[in-house]
Short mmCIF file of C-alpha atoms in Angstrom, two decimals:
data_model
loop_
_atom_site.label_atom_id
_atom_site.label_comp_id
_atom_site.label_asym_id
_atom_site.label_seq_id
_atom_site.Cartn_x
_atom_site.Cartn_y
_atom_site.Cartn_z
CA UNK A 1 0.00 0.00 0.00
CA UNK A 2 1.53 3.60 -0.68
CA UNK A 3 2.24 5.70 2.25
CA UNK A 4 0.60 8.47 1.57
CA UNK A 5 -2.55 6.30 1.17
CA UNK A 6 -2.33 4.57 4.39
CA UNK A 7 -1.33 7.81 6.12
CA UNK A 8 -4.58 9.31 5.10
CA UNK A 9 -6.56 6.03 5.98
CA UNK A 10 -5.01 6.48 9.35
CA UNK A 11 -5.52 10.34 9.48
CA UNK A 12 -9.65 9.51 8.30
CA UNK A 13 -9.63 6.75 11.37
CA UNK A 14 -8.58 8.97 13.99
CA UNK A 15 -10.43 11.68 12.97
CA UNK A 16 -13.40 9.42 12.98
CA UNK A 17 -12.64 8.72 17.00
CA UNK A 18 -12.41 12.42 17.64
CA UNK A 19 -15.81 12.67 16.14
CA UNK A 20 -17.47 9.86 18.13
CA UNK A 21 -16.05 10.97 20.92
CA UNK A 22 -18.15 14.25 20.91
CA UNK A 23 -21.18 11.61 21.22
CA UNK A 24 -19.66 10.43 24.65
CA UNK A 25 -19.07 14.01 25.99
CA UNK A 26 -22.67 15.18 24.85
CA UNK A 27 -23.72 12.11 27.16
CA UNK A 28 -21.54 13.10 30.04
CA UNK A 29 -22.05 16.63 29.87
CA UNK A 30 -25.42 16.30 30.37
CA UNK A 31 -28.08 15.60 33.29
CA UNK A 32 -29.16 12.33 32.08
CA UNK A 33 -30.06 9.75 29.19
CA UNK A 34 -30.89 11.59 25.94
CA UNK A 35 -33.02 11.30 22.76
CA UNK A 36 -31.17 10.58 19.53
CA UNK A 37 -32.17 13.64 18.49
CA UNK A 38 -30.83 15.84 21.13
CA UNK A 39 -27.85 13.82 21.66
CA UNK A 40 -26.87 14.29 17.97
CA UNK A 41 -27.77 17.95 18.37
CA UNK A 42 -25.32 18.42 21.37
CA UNK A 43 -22.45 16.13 19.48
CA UNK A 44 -23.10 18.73 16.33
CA UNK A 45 -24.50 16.27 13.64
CA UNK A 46 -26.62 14.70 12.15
CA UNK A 47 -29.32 11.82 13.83
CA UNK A 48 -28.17 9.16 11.17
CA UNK A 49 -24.63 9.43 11.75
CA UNK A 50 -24.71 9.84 15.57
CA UNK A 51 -26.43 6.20 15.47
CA UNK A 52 -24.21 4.78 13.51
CA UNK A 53 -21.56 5.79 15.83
CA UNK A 54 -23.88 4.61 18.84
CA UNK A 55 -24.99 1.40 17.19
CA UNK A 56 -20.52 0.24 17.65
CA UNK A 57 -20.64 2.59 21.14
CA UNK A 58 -23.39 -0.12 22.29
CA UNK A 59 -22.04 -3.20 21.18
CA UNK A 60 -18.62 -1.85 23.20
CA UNK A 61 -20.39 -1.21 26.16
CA UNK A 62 -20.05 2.58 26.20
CA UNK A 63 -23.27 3.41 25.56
CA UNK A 64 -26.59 1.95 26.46
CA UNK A 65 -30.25 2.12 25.18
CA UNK A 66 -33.85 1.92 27.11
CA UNK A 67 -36.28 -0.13 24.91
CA UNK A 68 -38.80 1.48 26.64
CA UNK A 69 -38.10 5.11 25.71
CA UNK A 70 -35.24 4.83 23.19
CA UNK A 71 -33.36 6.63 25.47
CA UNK A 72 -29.43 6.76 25.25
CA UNK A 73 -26.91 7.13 27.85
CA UNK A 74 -23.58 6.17 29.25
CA UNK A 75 -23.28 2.18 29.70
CA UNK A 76 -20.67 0.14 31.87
CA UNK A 77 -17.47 0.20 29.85
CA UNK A 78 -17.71 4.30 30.47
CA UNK A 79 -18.04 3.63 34.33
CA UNK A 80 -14.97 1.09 34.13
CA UNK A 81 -12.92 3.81 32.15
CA UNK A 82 -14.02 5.97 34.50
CA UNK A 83 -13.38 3.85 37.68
CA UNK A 84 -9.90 3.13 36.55
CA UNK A 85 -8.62 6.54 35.69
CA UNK A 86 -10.09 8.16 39.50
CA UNK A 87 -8.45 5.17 40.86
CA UNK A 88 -4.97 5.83 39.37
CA UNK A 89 -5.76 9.68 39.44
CA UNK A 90 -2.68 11.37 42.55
CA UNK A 91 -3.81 15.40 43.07
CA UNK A 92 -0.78 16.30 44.42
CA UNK A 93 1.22 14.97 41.26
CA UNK A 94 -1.41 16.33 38.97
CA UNK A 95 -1.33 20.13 41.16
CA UNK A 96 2.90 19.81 41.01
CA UNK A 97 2.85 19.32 36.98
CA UNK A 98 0.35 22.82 36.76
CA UNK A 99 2.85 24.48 39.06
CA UNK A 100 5.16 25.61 36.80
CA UNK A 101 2.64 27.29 34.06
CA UNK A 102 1.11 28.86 36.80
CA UNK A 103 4.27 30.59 38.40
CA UNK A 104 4.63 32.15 34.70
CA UNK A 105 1.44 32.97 34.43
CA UNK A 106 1.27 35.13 37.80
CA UNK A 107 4.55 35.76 38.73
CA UNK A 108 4.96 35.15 42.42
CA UNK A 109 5.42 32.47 44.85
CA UNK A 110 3.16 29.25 44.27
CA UNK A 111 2.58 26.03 46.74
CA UNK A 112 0.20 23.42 47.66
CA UNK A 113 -0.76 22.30 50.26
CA UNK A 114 -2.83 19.54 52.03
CA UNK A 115 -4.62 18.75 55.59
CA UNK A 116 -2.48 16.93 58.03
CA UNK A 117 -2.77 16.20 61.36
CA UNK A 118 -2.16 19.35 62.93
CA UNK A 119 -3.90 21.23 60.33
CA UNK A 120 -3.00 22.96 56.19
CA UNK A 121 0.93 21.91 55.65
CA UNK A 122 2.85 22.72 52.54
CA UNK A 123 3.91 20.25 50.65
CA UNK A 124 5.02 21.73 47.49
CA UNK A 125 6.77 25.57 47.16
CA UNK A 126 8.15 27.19 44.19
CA UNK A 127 9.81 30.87 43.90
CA UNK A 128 10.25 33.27 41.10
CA UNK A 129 13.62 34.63 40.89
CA UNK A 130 12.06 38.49 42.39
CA UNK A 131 10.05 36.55 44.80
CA UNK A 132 10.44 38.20 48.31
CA UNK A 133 11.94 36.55 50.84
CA UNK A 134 8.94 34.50 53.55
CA UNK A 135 10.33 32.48 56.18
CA UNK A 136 7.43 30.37 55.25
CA UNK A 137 9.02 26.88 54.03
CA UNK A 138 8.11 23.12 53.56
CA UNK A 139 6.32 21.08 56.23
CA UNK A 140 5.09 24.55 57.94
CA UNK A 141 1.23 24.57 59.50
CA UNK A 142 -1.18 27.37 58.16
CA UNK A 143 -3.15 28.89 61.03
CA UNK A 144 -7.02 28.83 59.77
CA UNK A 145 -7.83 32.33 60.61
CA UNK A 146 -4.88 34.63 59.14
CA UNK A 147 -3.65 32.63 56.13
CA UNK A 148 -5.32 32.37 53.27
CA UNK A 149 -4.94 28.76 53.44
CA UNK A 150 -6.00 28.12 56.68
CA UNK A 151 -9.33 30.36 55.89
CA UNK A 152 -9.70 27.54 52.27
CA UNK A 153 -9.43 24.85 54.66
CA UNK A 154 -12.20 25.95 56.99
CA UNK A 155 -14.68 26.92 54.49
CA UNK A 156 -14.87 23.54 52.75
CA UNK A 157 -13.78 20.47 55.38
CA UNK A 158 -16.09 19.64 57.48
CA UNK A 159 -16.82 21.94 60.64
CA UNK A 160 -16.01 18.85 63.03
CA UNK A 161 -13.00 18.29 61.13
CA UNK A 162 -11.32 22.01 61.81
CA UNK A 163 -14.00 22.95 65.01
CA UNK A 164 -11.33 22.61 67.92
CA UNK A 165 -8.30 24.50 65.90
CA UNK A 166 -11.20 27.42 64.99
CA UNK A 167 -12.04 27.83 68.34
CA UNK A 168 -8.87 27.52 69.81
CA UNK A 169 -7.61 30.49 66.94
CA UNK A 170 -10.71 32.55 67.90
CA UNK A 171 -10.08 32.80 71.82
CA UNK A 172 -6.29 33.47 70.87
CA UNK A 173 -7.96 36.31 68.21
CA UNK A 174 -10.13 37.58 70.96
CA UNK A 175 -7.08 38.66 73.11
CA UNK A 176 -5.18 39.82 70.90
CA UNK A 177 -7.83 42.29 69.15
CA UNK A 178 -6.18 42.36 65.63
CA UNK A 179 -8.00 44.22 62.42
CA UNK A 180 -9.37 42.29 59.71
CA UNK A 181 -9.01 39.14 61.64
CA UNK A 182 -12.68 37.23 62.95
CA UNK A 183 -12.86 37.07 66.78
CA UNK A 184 -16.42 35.38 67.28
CA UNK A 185 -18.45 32.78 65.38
CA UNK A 186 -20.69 35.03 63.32
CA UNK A 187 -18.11 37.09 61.97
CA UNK A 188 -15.65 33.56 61.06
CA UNK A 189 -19.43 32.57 59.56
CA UNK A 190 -19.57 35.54 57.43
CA UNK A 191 -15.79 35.42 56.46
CA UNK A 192 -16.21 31.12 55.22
CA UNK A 193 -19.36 32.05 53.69
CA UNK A 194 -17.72 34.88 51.88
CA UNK A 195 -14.79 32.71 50.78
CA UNK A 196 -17.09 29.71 49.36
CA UNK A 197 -19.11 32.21 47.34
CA UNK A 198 -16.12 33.54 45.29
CA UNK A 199 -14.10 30.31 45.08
CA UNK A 200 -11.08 31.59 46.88
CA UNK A 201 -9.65 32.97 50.31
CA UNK A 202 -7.38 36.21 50.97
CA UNK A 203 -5.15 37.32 53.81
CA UNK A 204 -3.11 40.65 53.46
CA UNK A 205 -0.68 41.33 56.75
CA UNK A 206 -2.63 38.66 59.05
CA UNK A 207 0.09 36.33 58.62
CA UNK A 208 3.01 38.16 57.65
CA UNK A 209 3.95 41.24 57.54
CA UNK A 210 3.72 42.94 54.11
CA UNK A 211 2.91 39.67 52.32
CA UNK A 212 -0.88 38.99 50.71
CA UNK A 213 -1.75 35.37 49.88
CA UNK A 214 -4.73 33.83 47.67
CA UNK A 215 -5.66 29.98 48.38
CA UNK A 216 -8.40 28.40 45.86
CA UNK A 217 -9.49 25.12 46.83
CA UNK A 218 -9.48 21.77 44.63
CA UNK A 219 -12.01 19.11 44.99
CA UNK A 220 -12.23 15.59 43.70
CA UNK A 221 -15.04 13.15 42.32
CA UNK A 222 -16.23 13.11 45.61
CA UNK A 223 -16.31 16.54 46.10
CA UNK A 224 -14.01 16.61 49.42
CA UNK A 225 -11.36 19.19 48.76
CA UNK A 226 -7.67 17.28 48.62
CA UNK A 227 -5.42 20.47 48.35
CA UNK A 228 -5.09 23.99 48.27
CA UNK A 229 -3.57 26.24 45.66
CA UNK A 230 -1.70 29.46 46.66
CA UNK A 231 -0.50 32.19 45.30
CA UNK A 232 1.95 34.53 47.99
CA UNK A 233 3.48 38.00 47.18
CA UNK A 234 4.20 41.42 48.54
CA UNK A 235 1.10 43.81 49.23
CA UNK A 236 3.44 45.78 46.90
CA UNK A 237 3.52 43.77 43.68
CA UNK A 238 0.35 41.31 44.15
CA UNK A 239 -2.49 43.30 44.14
CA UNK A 240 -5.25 42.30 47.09
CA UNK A 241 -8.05 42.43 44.53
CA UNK A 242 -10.03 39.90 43.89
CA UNK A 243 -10.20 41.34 40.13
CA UNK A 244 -6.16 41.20 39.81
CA UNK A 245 -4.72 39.01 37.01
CA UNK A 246 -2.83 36.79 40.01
CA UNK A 247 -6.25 35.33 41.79
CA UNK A 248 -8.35 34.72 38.96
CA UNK A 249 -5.45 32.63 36.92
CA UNK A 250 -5.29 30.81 40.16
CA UNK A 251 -9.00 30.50 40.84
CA UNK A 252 -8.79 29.21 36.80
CA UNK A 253 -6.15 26.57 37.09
CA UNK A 254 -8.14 24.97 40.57
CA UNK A 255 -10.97 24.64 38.46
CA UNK A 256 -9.62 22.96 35.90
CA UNK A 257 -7.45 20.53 37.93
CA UNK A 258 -10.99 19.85 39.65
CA UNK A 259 -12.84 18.82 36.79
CA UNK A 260 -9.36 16.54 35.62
CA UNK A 261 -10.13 15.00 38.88
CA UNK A 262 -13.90 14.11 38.13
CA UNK A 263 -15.27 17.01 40.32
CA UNK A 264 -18.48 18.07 39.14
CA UNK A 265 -20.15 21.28 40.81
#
């Protein structure tokens, strides 16, 4: 057979995959089994060819059909796929590969960081060459009132889960009368409620001196959040708005490793 023949043939086959495979998202995309109609409609073509295409999806498994209402959705060979790749799926090592795009992309200190047992601890850190100096490092604890970690933590785990360290940080709070930091229950309410609403927390001076800090949080299939996102810089270079370039590529790059972990809001 000539090359350029069989390269073509194999070009035509893959390109046939890509277009199947819009079939398959269509179905997951949406909020349950679907007409042919529709389903073709959301894949962008035509009824006769999506059923060709679901005709081989059903004899694979993929895709399954009520007799009853015709009715099309995803079938068990989907949930296996789907089983496997959360069960191979590590959040850390997916957040550590994004780490580097986003340190271009805002220009200031990243890290990660996870719930241990005595509360957020880095895990991961990584500095732009202007970055200011923190003495912030590896393995440190986040408090959950004046870092914006601490504050991603609280809003999402559960309250038993982070009850004993909030009250612990409010009575300490209390005493020490500090600005912009909660010191009872309804105004920590107000402050998690605030930070669940717009996807991310923000500190500025709570925790150090001169240094602001956003956190977004990242969730998995199950919807628990696994790990935090930050973003740390000086009040004088990262702006403490939550419009600034710095928070919203963060905010966009938690999203997205969310959904690559199966989260669905």
């Amino acid at each position: 057979m000539d090359l350029s023949v069989e390269s073509k043939q194999e070009r035509a086959g893959i390109q046939s995959v890509e277009v199947g495979f819009a079939l398959l998202a269509a179905l997951a995309a949406g909020t349950g089994p679907m007409m042919l109609r529709d389903l073709a409609a959301a894949a962008g073509m035509s009824a006769a060819k999506a059923h060709r295409y679901l005709v081989s999806f059903q004899r694979l498994g993929l895709v399954t059909q009520d007799a009853s209402d015709t009715r099309y959705d995803l079938g068990p060979a989907a949930l296996k796929l789907g089983l496997a790749t959360l069960a191979r799926q590590d959040a850390i090592r997916m957040a550590r590969d994004r780490v580097p795009a986003l340190l271009q992309a805002v220009g200031h200190t990243v890290a990660l960081a996870v719930w241990g047992n005595h509360g957020p601890t880095m895990v991961h850190w990584a500095e732009t060459p202007t970055t200011i100096a923190t003495t912030l490092r590896l393995g440190d604890v986040m408090p959950l009132l004046t870092s914006a970690t601490g504050l991603c933590f609280a809003a999402h785990l559960p309250y038993q889960a982070v009850a004993a360290q909030l009250q612990a940080e409010l009575a300490q709070e209390q005493k020490l009368n500090r600005p912009k930091v909660p010191q009872t229950q309804a105004e920590l309410e107000v402050l998690l409620a605030d930070v669940r609403q717009r996807g991310l927390a923000r500190v500025a001076n709570t925790l150090v001196p001169g240094v602001a800090g956003f956190c977004a949080p990242v969730f998995d299939a199950d919807k628990h959040m696994v790990l935090g996102m930050v973003v740390l810089g000086s009040n004088a270079t990262l702006p403490c708005t939550w419009e600034s370039p710095a928070p919203k590529a963060l905010l966009a790059a938690a999203r997205q490793l969310s959904a690559d972990l199966g989260y669905l809001p």
